[in-house]
One Martini backbone bead per residue (centre of mass of N, CA, C, O) as a GRO file, in nm:
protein
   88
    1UNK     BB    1   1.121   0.992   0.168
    2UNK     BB    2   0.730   0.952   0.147
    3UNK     BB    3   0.428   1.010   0.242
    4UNK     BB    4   0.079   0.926   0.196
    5UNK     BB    5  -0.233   0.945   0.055
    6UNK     BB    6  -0.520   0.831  -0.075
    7UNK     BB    7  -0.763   0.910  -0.274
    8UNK     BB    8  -0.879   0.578  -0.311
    9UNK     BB    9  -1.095   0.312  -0.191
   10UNK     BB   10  -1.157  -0.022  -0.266
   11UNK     BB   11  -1.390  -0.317  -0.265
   12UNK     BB   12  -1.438  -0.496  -0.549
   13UNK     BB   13  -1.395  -0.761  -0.378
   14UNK     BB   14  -1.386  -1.007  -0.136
   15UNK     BB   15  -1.056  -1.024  -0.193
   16UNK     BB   16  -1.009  -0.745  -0.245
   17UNK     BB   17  -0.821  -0.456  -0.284
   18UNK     BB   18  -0.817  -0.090  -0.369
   19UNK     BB   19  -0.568   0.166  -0.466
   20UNK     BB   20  -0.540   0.509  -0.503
   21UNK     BB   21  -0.283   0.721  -0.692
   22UNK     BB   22  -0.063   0.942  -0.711
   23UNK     BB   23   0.177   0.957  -0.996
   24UNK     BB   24   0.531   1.033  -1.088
   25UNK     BB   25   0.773   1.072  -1.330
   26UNK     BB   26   1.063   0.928  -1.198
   27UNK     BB   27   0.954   0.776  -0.964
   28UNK     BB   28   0.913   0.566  -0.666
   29UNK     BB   29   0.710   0.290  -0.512
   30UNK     BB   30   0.567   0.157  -0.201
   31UNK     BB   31   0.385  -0.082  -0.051
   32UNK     BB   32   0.248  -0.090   0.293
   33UNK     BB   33   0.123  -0.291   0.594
   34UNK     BB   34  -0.109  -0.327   0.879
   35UNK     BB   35  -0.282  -0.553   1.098
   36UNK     BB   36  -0.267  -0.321   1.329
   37UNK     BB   37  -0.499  -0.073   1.368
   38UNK     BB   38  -0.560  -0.050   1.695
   39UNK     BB   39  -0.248  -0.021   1.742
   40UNK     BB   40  -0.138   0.302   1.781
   41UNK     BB   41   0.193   0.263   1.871
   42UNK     BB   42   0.278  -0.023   1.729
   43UNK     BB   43   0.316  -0.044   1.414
   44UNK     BB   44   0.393  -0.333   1.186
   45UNK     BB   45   0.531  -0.294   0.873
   46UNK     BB   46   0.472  -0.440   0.552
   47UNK     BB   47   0.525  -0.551   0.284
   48UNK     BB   48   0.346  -0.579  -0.032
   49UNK     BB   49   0.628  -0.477  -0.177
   50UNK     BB   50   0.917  -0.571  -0.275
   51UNK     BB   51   0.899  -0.330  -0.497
   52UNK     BB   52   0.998  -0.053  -0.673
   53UNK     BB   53   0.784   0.123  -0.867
   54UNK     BB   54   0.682   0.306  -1.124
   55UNK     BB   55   0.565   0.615  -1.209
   56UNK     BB   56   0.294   0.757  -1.464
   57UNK     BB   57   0.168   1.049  -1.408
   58UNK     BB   58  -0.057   0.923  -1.272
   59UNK     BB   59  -0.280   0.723  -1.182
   60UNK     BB   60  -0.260   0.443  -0.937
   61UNK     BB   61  -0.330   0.092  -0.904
   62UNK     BB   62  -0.338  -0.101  -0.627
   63UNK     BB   63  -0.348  -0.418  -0.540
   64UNK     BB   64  -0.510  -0.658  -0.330
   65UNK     BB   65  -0.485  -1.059  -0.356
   66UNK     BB   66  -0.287  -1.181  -0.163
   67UNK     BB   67   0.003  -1.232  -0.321
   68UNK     BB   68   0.192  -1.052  -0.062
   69UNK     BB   69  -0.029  -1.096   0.156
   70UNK     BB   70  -0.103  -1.142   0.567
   71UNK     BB   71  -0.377  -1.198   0.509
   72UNK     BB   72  -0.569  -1.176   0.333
   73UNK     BB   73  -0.834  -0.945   0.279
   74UNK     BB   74  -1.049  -1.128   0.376
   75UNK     BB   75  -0.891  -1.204   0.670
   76UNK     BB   76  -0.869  -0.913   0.723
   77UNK     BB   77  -0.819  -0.702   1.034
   78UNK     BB   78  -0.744  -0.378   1.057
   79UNK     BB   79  -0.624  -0.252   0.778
   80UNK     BB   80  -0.314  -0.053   0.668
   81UNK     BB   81  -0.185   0.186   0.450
   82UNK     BB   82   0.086   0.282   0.229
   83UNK     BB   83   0.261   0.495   0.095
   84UNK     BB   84   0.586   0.532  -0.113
   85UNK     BB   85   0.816   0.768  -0.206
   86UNK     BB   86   1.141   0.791  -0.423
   87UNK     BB   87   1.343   1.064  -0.518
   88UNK     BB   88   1.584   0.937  -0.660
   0.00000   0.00000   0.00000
């Protein structure tokens, strides 16, 4: 598995973020987030995906729009996400 940066990142509405990534076809990916991004060493990462999805070998928009994360996004401080790729 391999952790990477997201491309774009925007708040499209007051209640969702929205994050871009290149995605390859034939990988499996994984969104991670953390709502304590103050503490810099022990940051507690919750799936924000329950399952793998698979890469589309373009770029890939994933929402959150609270209904997989808490407290959903509008009422998020400092949360930070990752995407997570998984080769095999």
């Amino acid at each position: 598995n391999s952790v990477f940066a997201f491309l774009e990142t925007a708040n499209l509405a007051a209640d969702s973020f929205t994050a871009v990534f290149a995605s390859s076809t034939g990988r499996q990916y994984k969104i991670d987030y953390c709502n304590d991004f103050a503490s810099t060493s022990n940051w507690t990462w919750l799936e924000a995906t329950a399952d793998w999805f698979p890469g589309n070998g373009a770029l890939t928009n994933w929402v959150d729009d609270g209904s997989e994360t808490e407290p959903p996004p509008s009422e998020a401080t400092g949360r930070v996400y990752r995407a997570k790729v998984s080769f095999r």
